[in-house]
Tab-separated table of C-alpha atoms in Angstrom:
chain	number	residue	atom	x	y	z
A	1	UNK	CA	0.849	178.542	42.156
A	2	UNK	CA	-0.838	180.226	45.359
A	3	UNK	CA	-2.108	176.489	46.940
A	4	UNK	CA	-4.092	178.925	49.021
A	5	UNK	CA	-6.017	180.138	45.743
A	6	UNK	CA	-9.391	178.908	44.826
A	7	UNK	CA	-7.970	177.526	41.648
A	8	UNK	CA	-5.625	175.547	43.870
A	9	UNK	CA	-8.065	174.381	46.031
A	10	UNK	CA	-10.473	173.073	43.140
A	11	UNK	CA	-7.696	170.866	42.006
A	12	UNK	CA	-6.341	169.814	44.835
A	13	UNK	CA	-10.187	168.684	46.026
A	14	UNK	CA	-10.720	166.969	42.613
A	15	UNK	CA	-7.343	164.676	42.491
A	16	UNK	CA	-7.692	163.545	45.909
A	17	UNK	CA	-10.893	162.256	45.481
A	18	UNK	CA	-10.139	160.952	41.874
A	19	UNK	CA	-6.269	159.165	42.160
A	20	UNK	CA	-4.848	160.973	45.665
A	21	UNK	CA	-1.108	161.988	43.986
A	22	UNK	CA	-0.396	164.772	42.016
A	23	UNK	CA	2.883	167.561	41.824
A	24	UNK	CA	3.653	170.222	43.415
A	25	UNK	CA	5.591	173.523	41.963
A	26	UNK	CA	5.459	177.341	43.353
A	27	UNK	CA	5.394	175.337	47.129
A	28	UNK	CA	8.139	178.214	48.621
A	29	UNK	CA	10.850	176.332	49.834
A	30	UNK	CA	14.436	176.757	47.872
A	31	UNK	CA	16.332	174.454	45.717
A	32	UNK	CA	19.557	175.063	47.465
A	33	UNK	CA	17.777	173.870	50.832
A	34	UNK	CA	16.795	170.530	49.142
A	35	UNK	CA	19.948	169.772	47.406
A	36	UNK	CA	21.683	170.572	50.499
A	37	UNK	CA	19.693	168.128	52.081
A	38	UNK	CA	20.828	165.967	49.848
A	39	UNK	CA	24.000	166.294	50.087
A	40	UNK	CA	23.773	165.514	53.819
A	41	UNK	CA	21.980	162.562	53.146
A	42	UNK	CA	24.487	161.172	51.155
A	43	UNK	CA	27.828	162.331	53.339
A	44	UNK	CA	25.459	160.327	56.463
A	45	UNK	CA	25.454	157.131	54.276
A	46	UNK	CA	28.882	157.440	53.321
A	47	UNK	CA	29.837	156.670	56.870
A	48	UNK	CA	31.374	153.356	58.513
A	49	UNK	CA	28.421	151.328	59.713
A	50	UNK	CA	29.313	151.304	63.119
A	51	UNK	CA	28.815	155.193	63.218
A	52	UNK	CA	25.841	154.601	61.662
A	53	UNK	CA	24.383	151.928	63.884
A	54	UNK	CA	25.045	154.996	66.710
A	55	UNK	CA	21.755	156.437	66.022
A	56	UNK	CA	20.073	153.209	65.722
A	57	UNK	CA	16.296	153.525	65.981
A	58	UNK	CA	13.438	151.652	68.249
A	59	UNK	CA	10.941	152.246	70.579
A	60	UNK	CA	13.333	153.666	72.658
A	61	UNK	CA	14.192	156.629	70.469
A	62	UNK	CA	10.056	156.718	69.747
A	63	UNK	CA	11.481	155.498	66.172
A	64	UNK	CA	13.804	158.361	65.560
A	65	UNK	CA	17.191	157.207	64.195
A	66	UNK	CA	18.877	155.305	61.530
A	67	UNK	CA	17.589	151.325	60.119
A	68	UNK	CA	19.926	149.153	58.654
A	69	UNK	CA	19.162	147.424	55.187
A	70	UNK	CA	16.730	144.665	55.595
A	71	UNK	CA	15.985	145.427	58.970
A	72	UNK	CA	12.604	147.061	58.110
A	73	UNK	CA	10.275	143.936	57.597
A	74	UNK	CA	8.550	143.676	54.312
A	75	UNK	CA	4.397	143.039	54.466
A	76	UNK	CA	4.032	141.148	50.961
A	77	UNK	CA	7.522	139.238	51.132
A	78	UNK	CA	9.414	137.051	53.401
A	79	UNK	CA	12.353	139.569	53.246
A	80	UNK	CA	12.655	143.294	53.952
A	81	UNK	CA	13.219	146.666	52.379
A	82	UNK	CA	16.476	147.147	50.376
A	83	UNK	CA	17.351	150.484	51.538
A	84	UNK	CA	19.189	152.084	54.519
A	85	UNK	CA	16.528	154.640	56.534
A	86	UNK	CA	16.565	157.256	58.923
A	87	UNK	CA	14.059	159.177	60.638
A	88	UNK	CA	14.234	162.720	62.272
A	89	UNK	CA	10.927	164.359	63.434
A	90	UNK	CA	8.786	165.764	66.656
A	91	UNK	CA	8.258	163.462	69.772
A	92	UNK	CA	5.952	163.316	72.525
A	93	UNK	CA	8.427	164.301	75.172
A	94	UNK	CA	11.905	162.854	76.562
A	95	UNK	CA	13.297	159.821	74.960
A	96	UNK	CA	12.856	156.610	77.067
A	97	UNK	CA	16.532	156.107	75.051
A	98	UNK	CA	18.127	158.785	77.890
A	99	UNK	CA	18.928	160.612	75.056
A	100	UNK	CA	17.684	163.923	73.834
A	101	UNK	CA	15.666	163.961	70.395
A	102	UNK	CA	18.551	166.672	69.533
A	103	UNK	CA	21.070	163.781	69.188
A	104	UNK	CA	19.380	162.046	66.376
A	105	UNK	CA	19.214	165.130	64.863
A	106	UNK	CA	22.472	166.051	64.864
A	107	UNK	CA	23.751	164.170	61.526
A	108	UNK	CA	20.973	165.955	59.642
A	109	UNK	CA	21.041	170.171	60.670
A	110	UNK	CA	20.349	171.096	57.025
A	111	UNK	CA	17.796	168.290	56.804
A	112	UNK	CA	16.153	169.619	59.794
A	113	UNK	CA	15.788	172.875	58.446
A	114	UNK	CA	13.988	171.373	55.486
A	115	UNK	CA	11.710	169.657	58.152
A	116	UNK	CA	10.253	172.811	59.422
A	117	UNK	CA	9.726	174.330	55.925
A	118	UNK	CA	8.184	171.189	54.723
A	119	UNK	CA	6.093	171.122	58.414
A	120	UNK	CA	4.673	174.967	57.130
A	121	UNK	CA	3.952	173.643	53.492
A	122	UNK	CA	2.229	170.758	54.843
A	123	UNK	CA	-0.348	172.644	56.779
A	124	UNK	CA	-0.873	174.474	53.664
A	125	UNK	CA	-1.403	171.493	51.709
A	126	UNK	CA	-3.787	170.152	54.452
A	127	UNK	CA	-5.675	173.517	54.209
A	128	UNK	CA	-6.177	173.298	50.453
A	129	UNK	CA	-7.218	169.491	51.120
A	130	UNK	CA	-10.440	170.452	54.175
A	131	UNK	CA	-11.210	173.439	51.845
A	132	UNK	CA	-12.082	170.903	49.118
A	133	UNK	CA	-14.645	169.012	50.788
A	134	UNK	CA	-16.126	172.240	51.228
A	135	UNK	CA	-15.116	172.421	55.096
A	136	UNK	CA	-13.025	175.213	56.981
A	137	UNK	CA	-9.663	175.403	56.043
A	138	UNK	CA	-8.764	174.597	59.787
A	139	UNK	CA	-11.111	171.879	60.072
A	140	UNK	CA	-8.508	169.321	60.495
A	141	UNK	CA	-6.350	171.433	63.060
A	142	UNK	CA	-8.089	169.896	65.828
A	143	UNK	CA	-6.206	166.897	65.544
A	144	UNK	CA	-2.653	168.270	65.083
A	145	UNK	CA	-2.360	169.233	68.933
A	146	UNK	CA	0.502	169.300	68.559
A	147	UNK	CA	1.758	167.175	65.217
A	148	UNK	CA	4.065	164.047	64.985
A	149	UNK	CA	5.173	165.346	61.758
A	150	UNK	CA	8.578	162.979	60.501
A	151	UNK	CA	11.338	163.214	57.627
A	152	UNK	CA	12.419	160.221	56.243
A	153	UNK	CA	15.828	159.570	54.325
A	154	UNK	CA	16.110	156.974	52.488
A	155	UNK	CA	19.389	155.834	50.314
A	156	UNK	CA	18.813	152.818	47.920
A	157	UNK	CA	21.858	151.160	46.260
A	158	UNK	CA	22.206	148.694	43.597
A	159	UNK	CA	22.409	145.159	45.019
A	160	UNK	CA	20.798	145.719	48.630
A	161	UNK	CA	18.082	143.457	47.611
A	162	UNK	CA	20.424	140.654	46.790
A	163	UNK	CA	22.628	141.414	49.928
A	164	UNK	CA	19.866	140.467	51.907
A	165	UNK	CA	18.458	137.722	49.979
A	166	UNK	CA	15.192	139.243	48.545
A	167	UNK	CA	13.285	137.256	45.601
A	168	UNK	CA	11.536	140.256	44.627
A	169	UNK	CA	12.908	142.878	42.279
A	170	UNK	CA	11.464	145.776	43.686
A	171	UNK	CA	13.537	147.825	46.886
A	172	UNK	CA	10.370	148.890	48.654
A	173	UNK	CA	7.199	146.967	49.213
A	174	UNK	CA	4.087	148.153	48.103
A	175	UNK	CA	1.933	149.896	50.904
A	176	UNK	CA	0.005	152.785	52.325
A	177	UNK	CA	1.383	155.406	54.130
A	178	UNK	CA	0.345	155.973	57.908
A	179	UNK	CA	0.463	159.764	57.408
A	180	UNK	CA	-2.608	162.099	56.083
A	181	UNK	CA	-0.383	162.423	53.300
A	182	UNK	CA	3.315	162.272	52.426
A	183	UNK	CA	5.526	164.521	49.835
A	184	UNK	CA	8.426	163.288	48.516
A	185	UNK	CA	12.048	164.068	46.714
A	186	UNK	CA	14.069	162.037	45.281
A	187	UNK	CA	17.433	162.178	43.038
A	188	UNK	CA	17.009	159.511	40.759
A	189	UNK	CA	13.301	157.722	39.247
A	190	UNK	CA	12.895	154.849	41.398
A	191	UNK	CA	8.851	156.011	43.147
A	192	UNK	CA	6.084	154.106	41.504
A	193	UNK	CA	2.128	154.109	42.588
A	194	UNK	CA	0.008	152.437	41.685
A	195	UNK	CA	-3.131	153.445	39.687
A	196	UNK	CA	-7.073	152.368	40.103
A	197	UNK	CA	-6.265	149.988	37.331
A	198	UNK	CA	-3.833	148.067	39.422
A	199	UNK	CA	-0.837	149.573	36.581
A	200	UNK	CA	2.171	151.064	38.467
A	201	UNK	CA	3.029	154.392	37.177
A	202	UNK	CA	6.567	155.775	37.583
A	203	UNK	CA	7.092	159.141	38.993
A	204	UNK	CA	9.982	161.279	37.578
A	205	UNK	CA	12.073	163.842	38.930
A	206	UNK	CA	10.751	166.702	37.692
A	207	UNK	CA	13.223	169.777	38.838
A	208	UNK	CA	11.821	172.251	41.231
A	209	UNK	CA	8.591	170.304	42.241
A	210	UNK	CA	7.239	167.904	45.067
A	211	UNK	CA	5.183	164.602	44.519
A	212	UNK	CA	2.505	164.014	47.005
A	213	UNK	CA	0.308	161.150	47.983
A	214	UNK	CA	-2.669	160.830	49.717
A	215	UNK	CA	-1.997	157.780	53.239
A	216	UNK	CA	-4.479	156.415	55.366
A	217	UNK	CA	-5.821	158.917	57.466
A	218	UNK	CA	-6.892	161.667	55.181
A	219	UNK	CA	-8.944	158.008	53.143
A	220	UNK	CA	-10.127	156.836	56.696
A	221	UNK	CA	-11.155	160.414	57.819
A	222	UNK	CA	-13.209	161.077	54.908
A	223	UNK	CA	-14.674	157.865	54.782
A	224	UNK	CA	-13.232	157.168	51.528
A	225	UNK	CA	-14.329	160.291	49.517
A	226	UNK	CA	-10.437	161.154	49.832
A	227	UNK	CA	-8.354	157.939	48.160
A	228	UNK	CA	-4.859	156.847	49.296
A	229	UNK	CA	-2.182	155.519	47.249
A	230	UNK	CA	-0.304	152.310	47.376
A	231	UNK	CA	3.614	153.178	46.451
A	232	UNK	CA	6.249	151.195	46.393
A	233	UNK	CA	9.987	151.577	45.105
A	234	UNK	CA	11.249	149.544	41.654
A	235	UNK	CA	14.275	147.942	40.827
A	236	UNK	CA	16.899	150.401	41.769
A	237	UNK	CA	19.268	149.874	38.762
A	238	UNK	CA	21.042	153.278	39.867
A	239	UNK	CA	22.105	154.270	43.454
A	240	UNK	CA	19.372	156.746	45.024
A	241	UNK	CA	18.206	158.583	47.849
A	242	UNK	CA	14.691	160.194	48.400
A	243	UNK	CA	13.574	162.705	51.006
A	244	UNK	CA	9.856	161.879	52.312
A	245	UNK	CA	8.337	164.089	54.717
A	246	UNK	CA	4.592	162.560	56.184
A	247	UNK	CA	2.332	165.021	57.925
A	248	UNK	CA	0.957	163.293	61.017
A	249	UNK	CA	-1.659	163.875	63.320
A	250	UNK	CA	-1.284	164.062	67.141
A	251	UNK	CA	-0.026	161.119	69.075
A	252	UNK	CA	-2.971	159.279	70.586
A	253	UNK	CA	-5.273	160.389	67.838
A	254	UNK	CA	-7.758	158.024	67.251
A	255	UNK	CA	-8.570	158.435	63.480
A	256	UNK	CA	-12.173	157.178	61.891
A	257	UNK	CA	-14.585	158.555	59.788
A	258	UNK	CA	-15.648	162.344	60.313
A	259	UNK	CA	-19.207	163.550	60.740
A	260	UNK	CA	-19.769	165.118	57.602
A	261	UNK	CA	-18.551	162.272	55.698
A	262	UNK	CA	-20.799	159.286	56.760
A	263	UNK	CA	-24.703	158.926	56.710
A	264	UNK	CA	-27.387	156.756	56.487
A	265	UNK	CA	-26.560	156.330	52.703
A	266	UNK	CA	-22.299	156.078	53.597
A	267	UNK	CA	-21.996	154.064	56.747
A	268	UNK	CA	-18.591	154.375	58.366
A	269	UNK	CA	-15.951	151.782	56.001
A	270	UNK	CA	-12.696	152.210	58.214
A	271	UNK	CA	-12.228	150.599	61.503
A	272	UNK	CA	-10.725	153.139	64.113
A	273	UNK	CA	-6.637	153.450	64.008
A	274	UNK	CA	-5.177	154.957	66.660
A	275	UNK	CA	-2.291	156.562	65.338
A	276	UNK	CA	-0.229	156.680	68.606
A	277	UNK	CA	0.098	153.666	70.588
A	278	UNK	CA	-1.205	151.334	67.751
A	279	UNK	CA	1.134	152.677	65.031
A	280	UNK	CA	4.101	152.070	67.534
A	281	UNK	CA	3.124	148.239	67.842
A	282	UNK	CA	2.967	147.758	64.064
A	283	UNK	CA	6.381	150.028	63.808
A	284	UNK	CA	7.694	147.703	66.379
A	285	UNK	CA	6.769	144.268	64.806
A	286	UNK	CA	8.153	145.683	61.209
A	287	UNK	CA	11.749	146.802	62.629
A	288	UNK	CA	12.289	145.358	66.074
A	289	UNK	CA	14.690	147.242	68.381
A	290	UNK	CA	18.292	147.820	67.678
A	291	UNK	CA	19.383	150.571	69.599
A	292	UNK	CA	21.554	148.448	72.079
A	293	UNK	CA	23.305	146.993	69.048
A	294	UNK	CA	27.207	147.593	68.692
């Protein structure tokens, strides 16, 4: 489908007001690229842990780099996540690591390459989205001066959660994304959101197609009209790996309701976020700082 089409747009407009997830198919960017991608994933994971704990991310690395299992803090548990993550993405400028953002690149060249095609389908996507509350399809570009777009890569194996203790069954904690919105691959079932009846839903792998959900600044901006979706990962009763990519906003923007969105009737309901220096603290209190480790 042309996302670009009115057709598109109409849809597009109507889910994200009424659940904020819904598939995408026609989006332009070739199979072999994302099973390639996956492929890397997996050969990454494969390795010795002290290659892995190389890349190590933290403020340092402005978050870029690889998280061990558990050391991502859960927000509804005592534990954290059961899953091994890595991040690859744009910066604000020269690591405070010494390092370039190159080198945390490096174990993921075909990854990176889905990046950029996933950074050129996201602006798409965030087109269709401002043309369905009836505003310019650039009306958002304003605030992507330049982006902080990231790619995450996840790998979830059976028994994390009990290698690290967790009383909870599920690998990922239910939350919101702090993205405008985030679209997601994965191998093997595992994604679930959650509905406005409080039901978690899971979402399949459907061959050839993206999932996408709605985070917190596309619902803050809006005011609401827009909804975002808690997520979470289930029991993983089968090794996986997913491929998120989160379109992001400028560093230092300071995201709260829009103009055309509030009135007398629809005072502002979000607080300000800014999406820069405030998202770092609450990145840094979830997964610490482990670049120095061996």
């Amino acid at each position: 489908m042309d996302l670009s089409s009115e057709k598109a747009v109409a849809e597009i407009g109507e889910v994200c007001r009424r659940s904020g997830f819904f598939s995408v198919r026609g989006h332009g960017i070739p199979a072999a690229l994302v099973t390639s991608a996956f492929e890397e994933t997996a050969r990454f994971y494969a390795r010795p842990l002290r290659e892995k704990t190389e890349f190590n991310a933290g403020m340092r690395s402005q978050f870029l780099g690889y998280r061990s299992v558990g050391q991502e803090k859960s927000t509804s548990h005592a534990g954290g996540e059961a899953c091994e993550q890595y991040r690859i993405g744009r910066t604000t400028g020269a690591l405070a690591s010494g390092r370039p953002a190159d080198f945390y690149h490096e174990p993921f060249r075909r990854c990176s390459g889905l990046f950029e095609r996933m950074a050129v389908l996201g602006d798409t996507l965030l087109s269709a989205c401002a043309e369905g509350l009836a505003q310019s399809g650039d009306f958002f570009d304003p605030y992507l001066k330049p982006p902080m777009h990231r790619l995450g890569l996840n790998h979830y194996k059976v028994g994390y959660g009990a290698e690290i203790a967790n009383t909870v069954d599920y690998a990922m904690s239910p939350h919101i994304d702090h993205a405008l919105f985030t679209v997601v691959a994965q191998d093997e079932p595992g994604l679930e959101v959650r509905g406005a009846d409080g039901d978690w839903t899971p979402v399949p792998v459907v061959p050839d197609a993206f999932f996408v959900f709605l985070g917190d600044y596309l619902q803050r901006w809006t005011n609401g009209t827009y909804k975002a979706v808690f997520h979470r990962v289930g029991p993983v009763t089968t090794d996986r790996m997913s491929i998120q990519y989160k379109h992001r906003p400028s560093y230092s923007t300071v995201v709260a309701p829009l103009d055309p969105f509030v009135s007398a009737a629809n005072p502002p309901r979000y607080e300000p976020f800014d999406t820069g220096s405030q998202y770092a603290s609450l990145l840094a209190s979830l997964i610490g700082d482990r670049e120095a480790a061996p």
